[in-house]
CSV table of C-alpha atoms and ligand atoms in Angstrom, one decimal:
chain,number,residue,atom,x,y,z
J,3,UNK,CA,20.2,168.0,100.2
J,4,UNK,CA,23.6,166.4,99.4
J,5,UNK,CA,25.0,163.7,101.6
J,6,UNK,CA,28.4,162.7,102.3
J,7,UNK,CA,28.4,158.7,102.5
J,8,UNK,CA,31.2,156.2,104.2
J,9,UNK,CA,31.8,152.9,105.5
J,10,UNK,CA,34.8,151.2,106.4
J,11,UNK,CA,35.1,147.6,105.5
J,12,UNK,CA,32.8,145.9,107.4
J,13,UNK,CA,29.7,148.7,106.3
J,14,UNK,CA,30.7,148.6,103.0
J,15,UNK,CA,27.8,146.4,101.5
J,16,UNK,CA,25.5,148.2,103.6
J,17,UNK,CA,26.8,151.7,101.9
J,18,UNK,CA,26.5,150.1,98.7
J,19,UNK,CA,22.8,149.2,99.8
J,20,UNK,CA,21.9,152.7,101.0
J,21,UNK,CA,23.7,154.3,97.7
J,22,UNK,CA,21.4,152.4,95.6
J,23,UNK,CA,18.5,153.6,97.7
J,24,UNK,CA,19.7,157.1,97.6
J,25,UNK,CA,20.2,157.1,93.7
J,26,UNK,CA,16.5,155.4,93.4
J,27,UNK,CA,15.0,158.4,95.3
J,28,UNK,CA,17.1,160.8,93.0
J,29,UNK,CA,18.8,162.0,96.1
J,30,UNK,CA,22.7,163.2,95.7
J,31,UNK,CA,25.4,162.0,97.5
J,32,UNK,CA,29.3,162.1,97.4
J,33,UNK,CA,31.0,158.5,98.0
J,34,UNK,CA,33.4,158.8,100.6
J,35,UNK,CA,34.5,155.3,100.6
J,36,UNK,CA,35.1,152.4,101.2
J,37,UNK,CA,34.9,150.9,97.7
J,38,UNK,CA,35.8,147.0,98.7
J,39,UNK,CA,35.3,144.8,101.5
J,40,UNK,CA,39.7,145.6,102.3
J,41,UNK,CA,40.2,146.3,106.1
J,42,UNK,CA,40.6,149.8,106.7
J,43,UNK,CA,40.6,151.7,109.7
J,44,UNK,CA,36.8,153.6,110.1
J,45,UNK,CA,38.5,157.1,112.1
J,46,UNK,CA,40.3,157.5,107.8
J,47,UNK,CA,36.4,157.4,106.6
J,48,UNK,CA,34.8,159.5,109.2
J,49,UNK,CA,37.4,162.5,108.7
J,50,UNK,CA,36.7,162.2,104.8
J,51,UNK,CA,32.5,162.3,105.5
J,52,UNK,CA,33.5,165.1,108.4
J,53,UNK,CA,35.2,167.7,106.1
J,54,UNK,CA,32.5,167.2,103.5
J,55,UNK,CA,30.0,167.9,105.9
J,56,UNK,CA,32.3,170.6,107.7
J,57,UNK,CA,33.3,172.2,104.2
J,58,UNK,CA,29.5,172.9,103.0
J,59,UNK,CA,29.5,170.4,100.2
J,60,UNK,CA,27.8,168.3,101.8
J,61,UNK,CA,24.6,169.4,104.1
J,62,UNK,CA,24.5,166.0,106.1
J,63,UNK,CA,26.6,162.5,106.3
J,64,UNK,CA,25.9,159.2,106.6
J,65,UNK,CA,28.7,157.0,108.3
J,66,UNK,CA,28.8,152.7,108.6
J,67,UNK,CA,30.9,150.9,110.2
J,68,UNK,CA,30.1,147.2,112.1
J,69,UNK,CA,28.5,148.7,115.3
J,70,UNK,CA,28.5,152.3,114.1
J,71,UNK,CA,29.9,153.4,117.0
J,72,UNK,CA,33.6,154.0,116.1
J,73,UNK,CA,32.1,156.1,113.3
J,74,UNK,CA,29.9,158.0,115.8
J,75,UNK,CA,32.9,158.4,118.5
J,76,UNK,CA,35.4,159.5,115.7
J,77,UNK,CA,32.9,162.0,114.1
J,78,UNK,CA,31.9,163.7,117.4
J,79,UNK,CA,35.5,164.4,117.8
J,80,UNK,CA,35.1,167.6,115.5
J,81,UNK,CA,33.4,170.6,116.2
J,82,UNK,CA,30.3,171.4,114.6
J,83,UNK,CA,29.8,167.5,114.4
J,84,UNK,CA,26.7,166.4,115.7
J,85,UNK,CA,26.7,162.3,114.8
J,86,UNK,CA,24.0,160.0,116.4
J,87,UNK,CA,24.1,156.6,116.3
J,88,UNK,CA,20.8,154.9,115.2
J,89,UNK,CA,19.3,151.4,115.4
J,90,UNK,CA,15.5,152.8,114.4
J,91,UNK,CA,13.6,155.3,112.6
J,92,UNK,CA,12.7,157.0,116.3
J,93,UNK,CA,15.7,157.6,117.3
J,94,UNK,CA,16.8,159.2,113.5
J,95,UNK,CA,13.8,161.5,113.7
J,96,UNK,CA,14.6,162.7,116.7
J,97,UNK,CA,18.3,163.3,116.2
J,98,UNK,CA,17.4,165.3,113.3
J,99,UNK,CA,14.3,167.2,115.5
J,100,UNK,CA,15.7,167.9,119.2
J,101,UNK,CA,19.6,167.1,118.3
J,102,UNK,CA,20.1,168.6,115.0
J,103,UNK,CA,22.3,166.0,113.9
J,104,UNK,CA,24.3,166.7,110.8
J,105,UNK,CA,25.2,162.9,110.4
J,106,UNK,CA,23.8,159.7,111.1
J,107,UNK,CA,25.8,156.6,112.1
J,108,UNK,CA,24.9,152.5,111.8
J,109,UNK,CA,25.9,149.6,112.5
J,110,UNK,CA,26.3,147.2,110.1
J,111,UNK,CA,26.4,143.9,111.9
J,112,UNK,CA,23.6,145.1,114.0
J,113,UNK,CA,20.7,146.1,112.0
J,114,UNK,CA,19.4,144.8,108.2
J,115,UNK,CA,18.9,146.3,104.9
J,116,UNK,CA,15.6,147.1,105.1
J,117,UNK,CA,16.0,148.7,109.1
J,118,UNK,CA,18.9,151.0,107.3
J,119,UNK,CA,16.7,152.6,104.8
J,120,UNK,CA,13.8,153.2,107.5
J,121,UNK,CA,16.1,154.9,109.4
J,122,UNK,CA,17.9,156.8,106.6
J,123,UNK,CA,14.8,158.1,105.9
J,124,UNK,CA,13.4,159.4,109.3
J,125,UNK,CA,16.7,161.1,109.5
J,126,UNK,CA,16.1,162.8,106.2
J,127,UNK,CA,11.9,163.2,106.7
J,128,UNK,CA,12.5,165.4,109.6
J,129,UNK,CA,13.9,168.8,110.0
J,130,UNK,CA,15.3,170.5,113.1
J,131,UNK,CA,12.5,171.9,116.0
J,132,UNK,CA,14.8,174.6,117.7
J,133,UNK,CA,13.3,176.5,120.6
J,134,UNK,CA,14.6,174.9,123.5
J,135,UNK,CA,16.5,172.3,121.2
J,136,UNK,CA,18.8,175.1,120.3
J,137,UNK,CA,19.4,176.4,123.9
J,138,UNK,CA,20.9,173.0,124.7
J,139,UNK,CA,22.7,172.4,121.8
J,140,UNK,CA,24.0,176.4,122.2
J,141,UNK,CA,24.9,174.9,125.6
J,142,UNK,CA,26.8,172.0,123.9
J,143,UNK,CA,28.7,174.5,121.3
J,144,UNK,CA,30.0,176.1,124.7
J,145,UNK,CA,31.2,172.8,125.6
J,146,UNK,CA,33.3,172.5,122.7
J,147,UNK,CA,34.8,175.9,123.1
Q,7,RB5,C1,35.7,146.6,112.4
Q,7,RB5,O1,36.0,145.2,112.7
Q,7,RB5,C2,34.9,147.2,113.5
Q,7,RB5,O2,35.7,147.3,114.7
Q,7,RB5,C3,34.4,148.5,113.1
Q,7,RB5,O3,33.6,148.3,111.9
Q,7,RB5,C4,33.4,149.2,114.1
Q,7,RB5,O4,32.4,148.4,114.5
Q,7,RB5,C5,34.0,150.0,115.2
Q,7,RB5,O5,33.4,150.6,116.0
């Protein structure tokens, strides 16, 4: 599974945390920025990890920024996006179990290192239950439309 990963300025060290963590477990990922503490503004980031996720080359994203939830509003704003924004591994499995979630969002100045990777790898552990998952999220696609 290849993910799509971005930060704006204030995730970047975080991104650089979870790449190292991603490369350690030999999983592949596509950088989509930041690549230095610079302000920037987090909707630029999520559109890049959006398309990769939207295009196929990437089967999931993973988006920072300092609460996560600019990343997780501006994501959401495409269709097919399903972001979730997660401060612990519970939350992450479910988003990837009842919500499907195609990218996961953090907050930098929220949670630590070590709380990241947990939840990084919930997210990843856990695969999508349909049933009467997909009736509601089938329910949310008509939203959309
Ligand atoms: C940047 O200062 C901050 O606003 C941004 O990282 C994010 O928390 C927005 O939701």
């Amino acid at each position: 599974m290849k993910v799509a990963l971005g930060s704006d300025h204030a995730g970047f060290s975080l991104k650089e945390y979870i790449a190292e963590h991603l490369g350690a477990r030999d999983k592949s990922f596509l950088d989509c920025g930041v690549s230095s503490e610079d302000s920037v503004d987090y909707p630029d980031i999520a559109v890049s990890v959006v398309n990769a996720v939207l295009s196929g080359e990437c089967e999931c994203g993973i988006l920072i920024c300092g609460t996560g939830i600019g990343m997780s509003i501006a994501a959401n704003k495409h269709k097919g996006i399903r972001a979730a924004l997660c401060g612990e591994p519970y939350s992450a499995k479910c988003a990837r179990k009842h919500n499907d979630a195609n990218i996961l969002t953090m907050g930098s100045r929220v949670i630590g290192p070590g709380l990241a990777v947990d939840i990084v790898e919930a997210f990843f552990t856990e695969t999508f239950d349909g049933g009467r998952h997909k009736r509601r999220l089938d329910k949310i696609e008509f939203i959309e439309k």
